Coordinates of C-alpha atoms in Angstrom, one line a residue:
X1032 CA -9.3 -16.3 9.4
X1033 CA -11.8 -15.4 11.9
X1034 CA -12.8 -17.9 14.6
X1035 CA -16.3 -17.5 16.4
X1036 CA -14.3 -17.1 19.2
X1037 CA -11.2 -14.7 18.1
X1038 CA -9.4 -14.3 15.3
X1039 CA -6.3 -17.2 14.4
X1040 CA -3.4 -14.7 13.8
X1041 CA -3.5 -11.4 15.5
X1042 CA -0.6 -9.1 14.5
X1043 CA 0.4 -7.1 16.8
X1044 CA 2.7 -3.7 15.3
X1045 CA 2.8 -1.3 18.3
X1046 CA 5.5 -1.8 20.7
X1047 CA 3.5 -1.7 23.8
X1048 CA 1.9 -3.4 26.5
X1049 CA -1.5 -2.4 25.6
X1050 CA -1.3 -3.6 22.2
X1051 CA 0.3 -7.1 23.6
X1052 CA -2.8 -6.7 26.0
X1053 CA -5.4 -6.1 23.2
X1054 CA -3.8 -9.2 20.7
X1055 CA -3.8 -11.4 23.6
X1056 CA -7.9 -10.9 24.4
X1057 CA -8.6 -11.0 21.0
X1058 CA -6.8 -14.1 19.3
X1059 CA -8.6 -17.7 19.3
X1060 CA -7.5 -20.6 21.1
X1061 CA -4.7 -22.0 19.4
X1062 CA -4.3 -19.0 17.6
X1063 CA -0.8 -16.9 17.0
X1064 CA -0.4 -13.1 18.3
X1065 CA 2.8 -12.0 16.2
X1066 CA 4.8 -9.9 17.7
X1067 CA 5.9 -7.6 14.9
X1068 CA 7.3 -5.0 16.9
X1069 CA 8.6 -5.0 20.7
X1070 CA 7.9 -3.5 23.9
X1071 CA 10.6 -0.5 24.8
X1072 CA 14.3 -2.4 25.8
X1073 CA 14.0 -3.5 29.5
X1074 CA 10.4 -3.2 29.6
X1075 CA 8.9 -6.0 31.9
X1076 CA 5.6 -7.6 30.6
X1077 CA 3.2 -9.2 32.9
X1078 CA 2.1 -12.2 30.9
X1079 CA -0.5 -15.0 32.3
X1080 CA 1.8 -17.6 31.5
X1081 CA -0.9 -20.4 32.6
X1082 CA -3.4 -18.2 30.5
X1083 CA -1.0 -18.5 27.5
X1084 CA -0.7 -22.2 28.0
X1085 CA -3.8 -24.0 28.4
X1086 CA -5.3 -21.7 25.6
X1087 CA -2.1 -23.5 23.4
X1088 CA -1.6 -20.1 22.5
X1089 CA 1.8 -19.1 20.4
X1090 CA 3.7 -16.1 20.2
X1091 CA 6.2 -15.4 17.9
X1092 CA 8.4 -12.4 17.5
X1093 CA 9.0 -11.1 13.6
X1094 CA 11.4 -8.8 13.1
X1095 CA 10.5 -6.4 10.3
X1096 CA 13.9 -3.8 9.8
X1097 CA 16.3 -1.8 11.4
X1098 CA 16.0 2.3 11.4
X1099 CA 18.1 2.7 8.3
X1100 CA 15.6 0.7 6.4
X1101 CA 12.8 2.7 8.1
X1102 CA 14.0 5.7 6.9
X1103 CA 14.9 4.8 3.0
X1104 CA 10.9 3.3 3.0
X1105 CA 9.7 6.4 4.1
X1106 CA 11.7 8.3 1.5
X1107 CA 10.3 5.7 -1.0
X1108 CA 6.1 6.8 0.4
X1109 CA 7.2 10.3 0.6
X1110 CA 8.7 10.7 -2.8
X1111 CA 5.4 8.5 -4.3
X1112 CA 7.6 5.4 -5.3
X1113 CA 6.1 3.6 -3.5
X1114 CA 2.5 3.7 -3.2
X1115 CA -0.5 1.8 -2.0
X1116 CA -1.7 1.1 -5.5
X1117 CA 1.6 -0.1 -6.5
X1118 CA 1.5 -2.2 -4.3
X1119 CA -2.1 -3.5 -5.1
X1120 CA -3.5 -3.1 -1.8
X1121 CA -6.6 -1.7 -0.6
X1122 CA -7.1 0.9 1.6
X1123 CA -9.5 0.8 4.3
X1124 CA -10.3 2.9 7.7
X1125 CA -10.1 1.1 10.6
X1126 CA -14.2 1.0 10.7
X1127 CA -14.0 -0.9 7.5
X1128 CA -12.0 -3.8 8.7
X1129 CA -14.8 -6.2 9.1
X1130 CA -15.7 -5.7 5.4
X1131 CA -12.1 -5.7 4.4
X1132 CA -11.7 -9.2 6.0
X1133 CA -15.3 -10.7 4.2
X1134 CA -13.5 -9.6 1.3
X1135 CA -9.9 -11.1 1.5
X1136 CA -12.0 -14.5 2.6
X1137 CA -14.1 -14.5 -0.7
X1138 CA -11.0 -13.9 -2.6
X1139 CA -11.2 -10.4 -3.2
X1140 CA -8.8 -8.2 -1.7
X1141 CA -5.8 -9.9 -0.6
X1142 CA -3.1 -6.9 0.7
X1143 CA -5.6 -4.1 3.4
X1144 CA -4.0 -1.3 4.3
X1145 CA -5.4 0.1 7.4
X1146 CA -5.2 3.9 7.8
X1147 CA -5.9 6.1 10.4
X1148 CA -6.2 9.5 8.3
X1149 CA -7.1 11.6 11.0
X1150 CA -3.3 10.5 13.4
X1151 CA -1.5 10.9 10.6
X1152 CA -2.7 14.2 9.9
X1153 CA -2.2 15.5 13.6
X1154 CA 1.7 14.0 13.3
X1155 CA 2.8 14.6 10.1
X1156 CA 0.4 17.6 8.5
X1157 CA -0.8 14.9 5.7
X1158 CA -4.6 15.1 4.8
X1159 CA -6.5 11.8 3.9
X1160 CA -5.5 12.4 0.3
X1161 CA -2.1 12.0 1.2
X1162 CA -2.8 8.3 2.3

């Protein structure tokens, strides 16, 4: 959920310092930042260790797959096997996060997909329609 004062899990997919940054600022005391993907091999991170601590803060790392598996899901979206709707999740533009959350908290949506239509378009040549 959403604390007044940050949010309790923060999930952090980009592998850089500032998205670590940004999950950091923005989860709650006592809250969990996920690390779902890491910083670049041999990349030093500045963290406020005393920050970290006497906000009980935890980080955990979650390793999600390997670049074989990367590419066989990708084959999956591309071919349209797997799809957003098959998967019964919602999608939403990054603007519509706050709604999207309201939602999953009345017991609405429960799987958001964020998209960001417009970087997708500029790195693969897929339209919003695509996503």
């Amino acid at each position: 959920g959403i604390a007044e004062d940050g949010a309790e899990v923060v999930v952090c997919g980009p592998g850089s310092a500032a998205a670590l940054d940004a999950a950091l600022e923005l989860v709650a005391p006592a809250g969990t930042v996920v690390m779902f993907a890491p910083l670049e091999a041999g990349t030093r991170y500045p963290l406020d260790q005393a920050g970290v601590y006497f906000r009980d803060l935890r980080l955990i790392s979650s390793y999600s797959c390997g670049p074989e598996d990367t590419k066989e899901a990708l084959r999956l979206i591309v071919a349209g096997l797997v799809t957003a709707e098959r998967l019964g999740a919602s999608l939403v533009r990054l603007e519509e996060v706050a709604e999207a959350y309201r939602r999953m908290a009345e017991g609405g949506d429960q799987k958001v997909i964020v998209t960001f239509p417009e970087r997708a378009q500029s790195l693969t040549g897929w339209g919003s329609s695509d996503w």
